[in-house]
PDB file of C-alpha atoms in Angstrom:
ATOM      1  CA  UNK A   1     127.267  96.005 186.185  1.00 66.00           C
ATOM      2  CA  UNK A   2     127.372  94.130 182.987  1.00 70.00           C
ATOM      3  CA  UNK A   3     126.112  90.590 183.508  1.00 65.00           C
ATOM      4  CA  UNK A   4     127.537  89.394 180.408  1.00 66.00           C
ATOM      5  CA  UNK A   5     130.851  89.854 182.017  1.00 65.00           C
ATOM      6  CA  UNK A   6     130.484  87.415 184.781  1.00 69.00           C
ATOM      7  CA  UNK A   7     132.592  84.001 183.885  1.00 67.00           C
ATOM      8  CA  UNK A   8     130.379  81.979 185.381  1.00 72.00           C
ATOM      9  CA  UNK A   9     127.947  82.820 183.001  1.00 76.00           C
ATOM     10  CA  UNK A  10     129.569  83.200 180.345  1.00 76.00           C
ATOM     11  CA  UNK A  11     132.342  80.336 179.640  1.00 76.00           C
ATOM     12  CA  UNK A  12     133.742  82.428 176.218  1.00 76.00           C
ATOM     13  CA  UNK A  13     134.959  85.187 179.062  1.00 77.00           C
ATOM     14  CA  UNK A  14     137.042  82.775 180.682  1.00 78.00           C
ATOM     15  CA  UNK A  15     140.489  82.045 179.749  1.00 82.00           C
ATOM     16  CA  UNK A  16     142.497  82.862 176.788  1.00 87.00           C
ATOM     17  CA  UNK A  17     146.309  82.033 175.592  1.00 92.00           C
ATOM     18  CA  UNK A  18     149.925  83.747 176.959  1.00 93.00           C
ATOM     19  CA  UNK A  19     153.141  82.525 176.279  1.00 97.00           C
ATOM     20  CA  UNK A  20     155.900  83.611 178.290  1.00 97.00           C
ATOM     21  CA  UNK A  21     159.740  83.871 178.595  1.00 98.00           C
ATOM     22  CA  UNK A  22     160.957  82.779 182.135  1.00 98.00           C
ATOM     23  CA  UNK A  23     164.441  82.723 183.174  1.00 98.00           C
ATOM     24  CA  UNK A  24     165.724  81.006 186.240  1.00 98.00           C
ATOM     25  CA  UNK A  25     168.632  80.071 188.603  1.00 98.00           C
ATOM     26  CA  UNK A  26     168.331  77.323 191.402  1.00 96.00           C
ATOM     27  CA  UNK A  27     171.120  76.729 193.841  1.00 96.00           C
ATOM     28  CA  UNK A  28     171.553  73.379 195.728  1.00 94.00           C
ATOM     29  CA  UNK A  29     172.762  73.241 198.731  1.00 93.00           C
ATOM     30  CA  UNK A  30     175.000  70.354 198.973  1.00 92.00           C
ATOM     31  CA  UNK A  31     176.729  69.789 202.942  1.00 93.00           C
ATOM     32  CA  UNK A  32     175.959  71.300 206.338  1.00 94.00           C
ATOM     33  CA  UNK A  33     172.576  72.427 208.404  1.00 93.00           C
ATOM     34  CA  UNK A  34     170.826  73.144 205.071  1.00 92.00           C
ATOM     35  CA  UNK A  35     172.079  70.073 203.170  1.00 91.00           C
ATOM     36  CA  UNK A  36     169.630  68.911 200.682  1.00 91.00           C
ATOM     37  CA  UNK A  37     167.720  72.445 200.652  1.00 95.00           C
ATOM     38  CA  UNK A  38     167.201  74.446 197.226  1.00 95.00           C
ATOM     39  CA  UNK A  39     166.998  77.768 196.574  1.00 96.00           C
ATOM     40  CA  UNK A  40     165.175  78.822 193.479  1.00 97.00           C
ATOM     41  CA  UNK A  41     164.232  82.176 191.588  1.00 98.00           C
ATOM     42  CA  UNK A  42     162.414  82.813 188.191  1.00 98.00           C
ATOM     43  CA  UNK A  43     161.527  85.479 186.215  1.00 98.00           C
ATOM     44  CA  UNK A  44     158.821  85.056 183.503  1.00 98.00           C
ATOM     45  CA  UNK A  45     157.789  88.080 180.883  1.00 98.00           C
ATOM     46  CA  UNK A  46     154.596  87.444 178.426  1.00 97.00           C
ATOM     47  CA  UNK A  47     155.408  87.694 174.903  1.00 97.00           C
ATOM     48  CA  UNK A  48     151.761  86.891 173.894  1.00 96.00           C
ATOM     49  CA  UNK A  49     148.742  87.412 175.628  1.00 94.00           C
ATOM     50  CA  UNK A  50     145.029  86.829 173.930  1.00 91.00           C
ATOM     51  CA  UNK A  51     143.224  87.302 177.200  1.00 88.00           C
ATOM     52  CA  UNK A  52     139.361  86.351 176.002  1.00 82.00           C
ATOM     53  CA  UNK A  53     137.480  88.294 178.515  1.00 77.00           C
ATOM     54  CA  UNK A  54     138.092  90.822 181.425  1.00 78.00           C
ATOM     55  CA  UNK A  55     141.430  89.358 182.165  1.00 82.00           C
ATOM     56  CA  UNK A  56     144.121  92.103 183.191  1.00 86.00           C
ATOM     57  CA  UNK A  57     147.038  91.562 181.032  1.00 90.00           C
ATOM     58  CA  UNK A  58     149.943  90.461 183.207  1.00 93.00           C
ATOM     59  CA  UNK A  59     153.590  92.444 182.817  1.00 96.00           C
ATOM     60  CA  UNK A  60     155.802  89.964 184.655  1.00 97.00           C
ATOM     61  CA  UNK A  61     155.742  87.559 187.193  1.00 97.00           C
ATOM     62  CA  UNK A  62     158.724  86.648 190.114  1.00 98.00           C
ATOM     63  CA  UNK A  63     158.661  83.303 191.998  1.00 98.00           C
ATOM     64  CA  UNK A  64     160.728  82.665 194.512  1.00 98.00           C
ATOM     65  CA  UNK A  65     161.044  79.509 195.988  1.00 97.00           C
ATOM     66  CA  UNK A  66     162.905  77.319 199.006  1.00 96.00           C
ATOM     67  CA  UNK A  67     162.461  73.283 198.366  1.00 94.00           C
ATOM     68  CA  UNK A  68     163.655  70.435 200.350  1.00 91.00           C
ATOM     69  CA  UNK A  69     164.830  67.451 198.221  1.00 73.00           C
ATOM     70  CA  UNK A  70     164.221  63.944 200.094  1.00 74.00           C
TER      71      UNK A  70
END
């Protein structure tokens, strides 16, 4: 193994830039048992990506999420 390669030692292997594209919906959930809950999905894909190091690239990314609002 390369130790050059390790981030820890060193810092120019770390990081790097990617901008990406995300679209989204959320859904509120205004009356009954679940009133006040949110559901929420995203969708991101890079359009950039410098990656300054050993970083795997990243093709897309899906979040799903389920928020209470208080």
């Amino acid at each position: 193994m390369n130790p050059r390669m390790v981030p820890t030692i060193v810092p120019e292997t770390r990081g790097g830039n990617r901008v990406d594209i995300p679209l989204g919906l959320n859904y509120h959930i205004p009356s009954g048992a679940l009133a006040g809950h949110r559901l929420a999905v995203e969708m991101a894909l890079p359009v950039v990506q410098d990656p300054s190091g050993p970083q795997l690239e990243t093709d897309w990314i899906l979040t799903a999420e389920w928020q209470k609002v208080f």
